Amino acid sequence: MTTASRMSQTIAPVVASIKGCTRRYPGVLALDNATFDVAPGEVRALLGKNGAGKSTLIRMLTGAEIPDSGTVLIDGVELTQTGSGRAQESFERGVRVVYQELSLVPGMTLAENLFLGRWPRKGGVIQYAMMETEATEAMARLGLDLPPDRLVAGLSPAEQQLLEIARAMLGKPRLVILDEPTSSLAAAEADKVMAAVKRVAAQGIAVIYVSHRMNEIRQIAHSATIMRDGRIIDTVDVKGADTREIVRLMLGSEASQAAVLEDRSCPEIVLEVRELALAPKLSSISFSLRKGEVLGIAGLLGSGRTELLQSIIGVRRFDKGDVLADGQSVKFAGYKEMVRRGFGYTPESRKEEGIVPLLGVDENTLATNFPGVSRNGILSARRMAQATRGIIDRLHIKTARTDTPIGTLSGGNQQKVVIGRWVYAGSRILLLDEPTRGVDVEAKAQIYAIIRQLASEGRSIIFVSSEIEELPLVCDRVLVLRDGAMQEEFKSPNIDQDTLMAACITGH
């Protein structure tokens, strides 16, 4: 008998259950015969790497997804509706979810935000007094003492997150699901959210807490369910669970894989970061990057990886510290100056920040240096096609024409174009933020090969990824960013996945 089955027998009654649920998408088995339940007053942590099936399981409970097989029950009653009616059915039975992305309107009051989309009316008139009374009561249940007529724009990040949770407390919730609620918060603010979670559970409400931060999970969770490849692997008692064992369950057989890369970088330092700080995420960051090196930055969601790259490239102005390129300080140089010095940056959000979907592959590729394909100040179609074809051939981008709208390409080919933009520009230091997010396995392998080839040519690369398992496959060295500083260093060929993951999720 598994730990999960033992616990399900000892904890009763059950607020929500998933029994033998399977959900398939084209080419993907998102949930594989999953069985899961949670009891009143229990805080259940839900763990698993990206793509493990956590989001699909949550969407089953909220009614946003219908299983291909299996049943979903709330208080022992099966969800039977289809379409939007299923989500309403789940909501009416007390299931609430607070997603990682905040959905507040800054220009509205706390009360207006809590009742957003369902403001109480009488005779067509909004009942503000009723809203403010109920908003005050909902916030008080979390220990949040704020005037309901205050604007959300004046709240701290922690207060905004607490307001999202307070919205879930309206009515009579039976189950509250929190998706990475502290990912964007500093440690002190995260403590306020965890205190609120304890209050929620103390009221007999079941809580599902999605996070990778073991220090938080050990403070508030009674048990942890680990998912991998769409399957529920086990449910363990948090107090008695060893972090490395949890990592092994999350990674499975992949945990034994190790990097076999040969570090061919040279001793020359091309980039140095000294005691860089950017509140509230980064407190003191120091490291160096060598010529021809692929340096990985590992860390949990919200650890400050993106903010670090943006500080280096000049998109963000950091609070203190220094950045040196080739031994010269470029503190506060700005984005244009850093690009002029040979830096390139691919953003985490490819679709929103990395490409212009309606423009061609050629325009997206050549955007860093249009003068190079111009004649007398006018873009030359022949030169554009020739330059773009060179990048397409080099990076093996699949497109019928050089002027094909980039939005019609697959995610992997779009990402190759984003990287190719800086290859075309001749950039020698590349800052890559989640360069394989949203691409298939084949495209990932191709991007790894591209990065290794660029490094062999003498380019230096910082590779940021939340997918721990890919870092040993492409990086010469990996630094772990945690609690605002670089905590540990791993060097190829001795980069072990389970040790790396454990270093990321270990608390203070």
Tab-separated table of N, CA, C and O in Angstrom, residues 240-306:
chain	number	residue	atom	x	y	z
A	240	GLY	N	8.486	14.212	8.049
A	240	GLY	CA	9.441	13.114	7.995
A	240	GLY	C	10.110	12.937	6.652
A	240	GLY	O	10.934	12.034	6.479
A	241	ALA	N	9.790	13.796	5.697
A	241	ALA	CA	10.305	13.628	4.333
A	241	ALA	C	11.681	14.264	4.185
A	241	ALA	O	11.916	15.392	4.635
A	242	ASP	N	12.576	13.539	3.530
A	242	ASP	CA	13.909	14.062	3.228
A	242	ASP	C	13.857	14.804	1.901
A	242	ASP	O	13.263	14.326	0.925
A	243	THR	N	14.481	15.980	1.845
A	243	THR	CA	14.428	16.794	0.629
A	243	THR	C	14.971	16.051	-0.582
A	243	THR	O	14.392	16.098	-1.675
A	244	ARG	N	16.068	15.334	-0.431
A	244	ARG	CA	16.654	14.610	-1.556
A	244	ARG	C	15.730	13.495	-2.038
A	244	ARG	O	15.670	13.204	-3.224
A	245	GLU	N	14.988	12.885	-1.120
A	245	GLU	CA	14.036	11.851	-1.520
A	245	GLU	C	12.887	12.465	-2.316
A	245	GLU	O	12.413	11.898	-3.304
A	246	ILE	N	12.429	13.635	-1.895
A	246	ILE	CA	11.375	14.340	-2.636
A	246	ILE	C	11.867	14.691	-4.037
A	246	ILE	O	11.157	14.526	-5.024
A	247	VAL	N	13.112	15.150	-4.125
A	247	VAL	CA	13.690	15.470	-5.430
A	247	VAL	C	13.760	14.227	-6.307
A	247	VAL	O	13.439	14.266	-7.498
A	248	ARG	N	14.148	13.105	-5.706
A	248	ARG	CA	14.230	11.861	-6.484
A	248	ARG	C	12.861	11.468	-7.028
A	248	ARG	O	12.722	11.033	-8.175
A	249	LEU	N	11.820	11.646	-6.224
A	249	LEU	CA	10.463	11.338	-6.667
A	249	LEU	C	10.019	12.283	-7.782
A	249	LEU	O	9.319	11.881	-8.714
A	250	MET	N	10.441	13.547	-7.705
A	250	MET	CA	10.074	14.526	-8.728
A	250	MET	C	10.759	14.242	-10.062
A	250	MET	O	10.163	14.385	-11.129
A	251	LEU	N	12.024	13.833	-9.997
A	251	LEU	CA	12.812	13.656	-11.216
A	251	LEU	C	12.783	12.234	-11.746
A	251	LEU	O	12.999	12.000	-12.937
A	252	GLY	N	12.563	11.254	-10.875
A	252	GLY	CA	12.546	9.869	-11.317
A	252	GLY	C	13.913	9.401	-11.768
A	252	GLY	O	14.940	9.765	-11.208
A	253	SER	N	13.945	8.596	-12.829
A	253	SER	CA	15.199	8.024	-13.317
A	253	SER	C	16.139	9.079	-13.850
A	253	SER	O	17.345	8.872	-13.936
A	254	GLU	N	15.563	10.258	-14.202
A	254	GLU	CA	16.411	11.319	-14.744
A	254	GLU	C	17.407	11.825	-13.713
A	254	GLU	O	18.423	12.413	-14.047
A	255	ALA	N	17.111	11.578	-12.441
A	255	ALA	CA	17.970	12.118	-11.383
A	255	ALA	C	19.381	11.566	-11.440
A	255	ALA	O	20.316	12.159	-10.926
A	256	SER	N	19.552	10.411	-12.079
A	256	SER	CA	20.874	9.800	-12.126
A	256	SER	C	21.722	10.321	-13.277
A	256	SER	O	22.901	10.008	-13.371
A	257	GLN	N	21.104	11.117	-14.165
A	257	GLN	CA	21.863	11.624	-15.295
A	257	GLN	C	22.846	12.697	-14.843
A	257	GLN	O	22.571	13.477	-13.952
A	258	ALA	N	23.979	12.732	-15.463
A	258	ALA	CA	24.979	13.756	-15.151
A	258	ALA	C	25.542	14.312	-16.447
A	258	ALA	O	25.481	13.677	-17.487
A	259	ALA	N	26.067	15.505	-16.396
A	259	ALA	CA	26.607	16.130	-17.587
A	259	ALA	C	27.919	15.475	-18.003
A	259	ALA	O	28.689	15.006	-17.164
A	260	VAL	N	28.144	15.438	-19.300
A	260	VAL	CA	29.397	14.882	-19.819
A	260	VAL	C	30.053	15.896	-20.749
A	260	VAL	O	30.770	15.539	-21.668
A	261	LEU	N	29.779	17.169	-20.512
A	261	LEU	CA	30.331	18.214	-21.363
A	261	LEU	C	31.801	18.448	-21.050
A	261	LEU	O	32.251	18.295	-19.918
A	262	GLU	N	32.514	18.859	-22.069
A	262	GLU	CA	33.909	19.238	-21.886
A	262	GLU	C	33.996	20.760	-21.915
A	262	GLU	O	33.640	21.400	-22.899
A	263	ASP	N	34.428	21.321	-20.818
A	263	ASP	CA	34.530	22.777	-20.692
A	263	ASP	C	35.716	23.272	-21.514
A	263	ASP	O	36.871	22.999	-21.183
A	264	ARG	N	35.408	24.015	-22.583
A	264	ARG	CA	36.461	24.519	-23.462
A	264	ARG	C	36.631	26.033	-23.341
A	264	ARG	O	37.278	26.650	-24.181
A	265	SER	N	36.034	26.622	-22.324
A	265	SER	CA	36.173	28.064	-22.148
A	265	SER	C	37.602	28.405	-21.741
A	265	SER	O	38.343	27.562	-21.237
A	266	CYS	N	37.954	29.661	-21.956
A	266	CYS	CA	39.314	30.099	-21.623
A	266	CYS	C	39.292	30.953	-20.359
A	266	CYS	O	38.237	31.373	-19.918
A	267	PRO	N	40.434	31.229	-19.760
A	267	PRO	CA	40.468	31.967	-18.489
A	267	PRO	C	40.019	33.427	-18.602
A	267	PRO	O	39.729	34.056	-17.579
A	268	GLU	N	39.972	33.982	-19.810
A	268	GLU	CA	39.653	35.396	-19.983
A	268	GLU	C	38.260	35.727	-19.448
A	268	GLU	O	37.265	35.135	-19.855
A	269	ILE	N	38.177	36.712	-18.540
A	269	ILE	CA	36.902	37.148	-17.972
A	269	ILE	C	36.303	38.224	-18.870
A	269	ILE	O	36.926	39.256	-19.122
A	270	VAL	N	35.082	37.994	-19.363
A	270	VAL	CA	34.430	38.978	-20.231
A	270	VAL	C	33.348	39.761	-19.501
A	270	VAL	O	32.973	40.859	-19.917
A	271	LEU	N	32.838	39.191	-18.409
A	271	LEU	CA	31.790	39.865	-17.644
A	271	LEU	C	31.989	39.564	-16.165
A	271	LEU	O	32.259	38.432	-15.785
A	272	GLU	N	31.885	40.607	-15.354
A	272	GLU	CA	31.983	40.429	-13.908
A	272	GLU	C	30.880	41.225	-13.224
A	272	GLU	O	30.652	42.402	-13.543
A	273	VAL	N	30.177	40.584	-12.325
A	273	VAL	CA	29.130	41.235	-11.543
A	273	VAL	C	29.598	41.271	-10.094
A	273	VAL	O	29.979	40.242	-9.532
A	274	ARG	N	29.574	42.458	-9.498
A	274	ARG	CA	30.079	42.628	-8.139
A	274	ARG	C	29.006	43.171	-7.202
A	274	ARG	O	28.534	44.297	-7.368
A	275	GLU	N	28.596	42.348	-6.256
A	275	GLU	CA	27.688	42.740	-5.169
A	275	GLU	C	26.475	43.516	-5.676
A	275	GLU	O	26.064	44.511	-5.093
A	276	LEU	N	25.896	43.040	-6.747
A	276	LEU	CA	24.731	43.713	-7.335
A	276	LEU	C	23.508	43.473	-6.456
A	276	LEU	O	23.240	42.354	-6.013
A	277	ALA	N	22.741	44.528	-6.212
A	277	ALA	CA	21.537	44.437	-5.392
A	277	ALA	C	20.384	45.149	-6.090
A	277	ALA	O	20.559	46.206	-6.693
A	278	LEU	N	19.219	44.523	-6.026
A	278	LEU	CA	17.997	45.110	-6.582
A	278	LEU	C	16.837	44.638	-5.706
A	278	LEU	O	16.407	43.490	-5.792
A	279	ALA	N	16.363	45.526	-4.831
A	279	ALA	CA	15.287	45.153	-3.903
A	279	ALA	C	13.988	44.889	-4.676
A	279	ALA	O	13.718	45.559	-5.678
A	280	PRO	N	13.170	43.913	-4.198
A	280	PRO	CA	13.414	43.074	-3.022
A	280	PRO	C	14.052	41.725	-3.364
A	280	PRO	O	14.261	40.917	-2.462
A	281	LYS	N	14.343	41.456	-4.642
A	281	LYS	CA	14.764	40.114	-5.066
A	281	LYS	C	16.245	39.824	-4.828
A	281	LYS	O	16.617	38.747	-4.402
A	282	LEU	N	17.128	40.788	-5.165
A	282	LEU	CA	18.563	40.530	-5.164
A	282	LEU	C	19.242	41.360	-4.086
A	282	LEU	O	19.075	42.579	-4.035
A	283	SER	N	20.041	40.688	-3.247
A	283	SER	CA	20.675	41.409	-2.144
A	283	SER	C	22.175	41.595	-2.359
A	283	SER	O	22.726	42.648	-2.050
A	284	SER	N	22.856	40.574	-2.881
A	284	SER	CA	24.290	40.698	-3.127
A	284	SER	C	24.716	39.600	-4.104
A	284	SER	O	25.015	38.480	-3.705
A	285	ILE	N	24.768	39.961	-5.389
A	285	ILE	CA	25.096	38.999	-6.443
A	285	ILE	C	26.494	39.265	-6.979
A	285	ILE	O	26.787	40.374	-7.436
A	286	SER	N	27.344	38.263	-6.911
A	286	SER	CA	28.698	38.377	-7.456
A	286	SER	C	29.040	37.115	-8.228
A	286	SER	O	28.821	36.002	-7.736
A	287	PHE	N	29.543	37.270	-9.442
A	287	PHE	CA	30.022	36.136	-10.228
A	287	PHE	C	30.762	36.675	-11.447
A	287	PHE	O	30.726	37.877	-11.746
A	288	SER	N	31.440	35.780	-12.159
A	288	SER	CA	32.134	36.169	-13.379
A	288	SER	C	31.786	35.189	-14.489
A	288	SER	O	31.365	34.057	-14.244
A	289	LEU	N	31.960	35.640	-15.733
A	289	LEU	CA	31.686	34.835	-16.918
A	289	LEU	C	32.916	34.861	-17.812
A	289	LEU	O	33.461	35.930	-18.104
A	290	ARG	N	33.355	33.663	-18.236
A	290	ARG	CA	34.565	33.575	-19.057
A	290	ARG	C	34.234	33.508	-20.546
A	290	ARG	O	33.111	33.177	-20.928
A	291	LYS	N	35.215	33.802	-21.352
A	291	LYS	CA	35.039	33.721	-22.797
A	291	LYS	C	34.809	32.261	-23.196
A	291	LYS	O	35.528	31.357	-22.774
A	292	GLY	N	33.774	32.024	-23.992
A	292	GLY	CA	33.464	30.681	-24.459
A	292	GLY	C	32.747	29.810	-23.452
A	292	GLY	O	32.576	28.607	-23.669
A	293	GLU	N	32.277	30.392	-22.350
A	293	GLU	CA	31.623	29.608	-21.293
A	293	GLU	C	30.101	29.700	-21.402
A	293	GLU	O	29.544	30.744	-21.738
A	294	VAL	N	29.436	28.595	-21.097
A	294	VAL	CA	27.985	28.593	-20.911
A	294	VAL	C	27.740	28.472	-19.413
A	294	VAL	O	28.002	27.434	-18.802
A	295	LEU	N	27.259	29.555	-18.825
A	295	LEU	CA	27.036	29.626	-17.385
A	295	LEU	C	25.539	29.539	-17.103
A	295	LEU	O	24.760	30.389	-17.551
A	296	GLY	N	25.118	28.521	-16.378
A	296	GLY	CA	23.711	28.365	-16.019
A	296	GLY	C	23.376	29.079	-14.731
A	296	GLY	O	24.186	29.121	-13.808
A	297	ILE	N	22.177	29.659	-14.678
A	297	ILE	CA	21.657	30.248	-13.449
A	297	ILE	C	20.401	29.468	-13.089
A	297	ILE	O	19.402	29.501	-13.811
A	298	ALA	N	20.460	28.736	-11.972
A	298	ALA	CA	19.322	27.952	-11.507
A	298	ALA	C	18.674	28.653	-10.330
A	298	ALA	O	19.343	29.314	-9.536
A	299	GLY	N	17.370	28.490	-10.226
A	299	GLY	CA	16.652	29.094	-9.112
A	299	GLY	C	15.167	28.920	-9.305
A	299	GLY	O	14.692	28.703	-10.418
A	300	LEU	N	14.416	29.020	-8.227
A	300	LEU	CA	12.983	28.845	-8.303
A	300	LEU	C	12.321	30.051	-8.935
A	300	LEU	O	12.913	31.127	-9.054
A	301	LEU	N	11.071	29.870	-9.346
A	301	LEU	CA	10.277	30.970	-9.851
A	301	LEU	C	10.237	32.078	-8.812
A	301	LEU	O	9.973	31.829	-7.633
A	302	GLY	N	10.548	33.300	-9.229
A	302	GLY	CA	10.544	34.427	-8.312
A	302	GLY	C	11.841	34.643	-7.569
A	302	GLY	O	11.926	35.512	-6.703
A	303	SER	N	12.876	33.859	-7.896
A	303	SER	CA	14.150	33.992	-7.183
A	303	SER	C	14.954	35.214	-7.633
A	303	SER	O	15.915	35.592	-6.973
A	304	GLY	N	14.561	35.810	-8.756
A	304	GLY	CA	15.260	37.014	-9.222
A	304	GLY	C	16.131	36.796	-10.440
A	304	GLY	O	16.923	37.670	-10.803
A	305	ARG	N	15.994	35.649	-11.120
A	305	ARG	CA	16.845	35.354	-12.276
A	305	ARG	C	16.632	36.363	-13.398
A	305	ARG	O	17.587	36.890	-13.968
A	306	THR	N	15.353	36.632	-13.719
A	306	THR	CA	15.049	37.592	-14.789
A	306	THR	C	15.534	38.985	-14.418
A	306	THR	O	16.110	39.704	-15.247
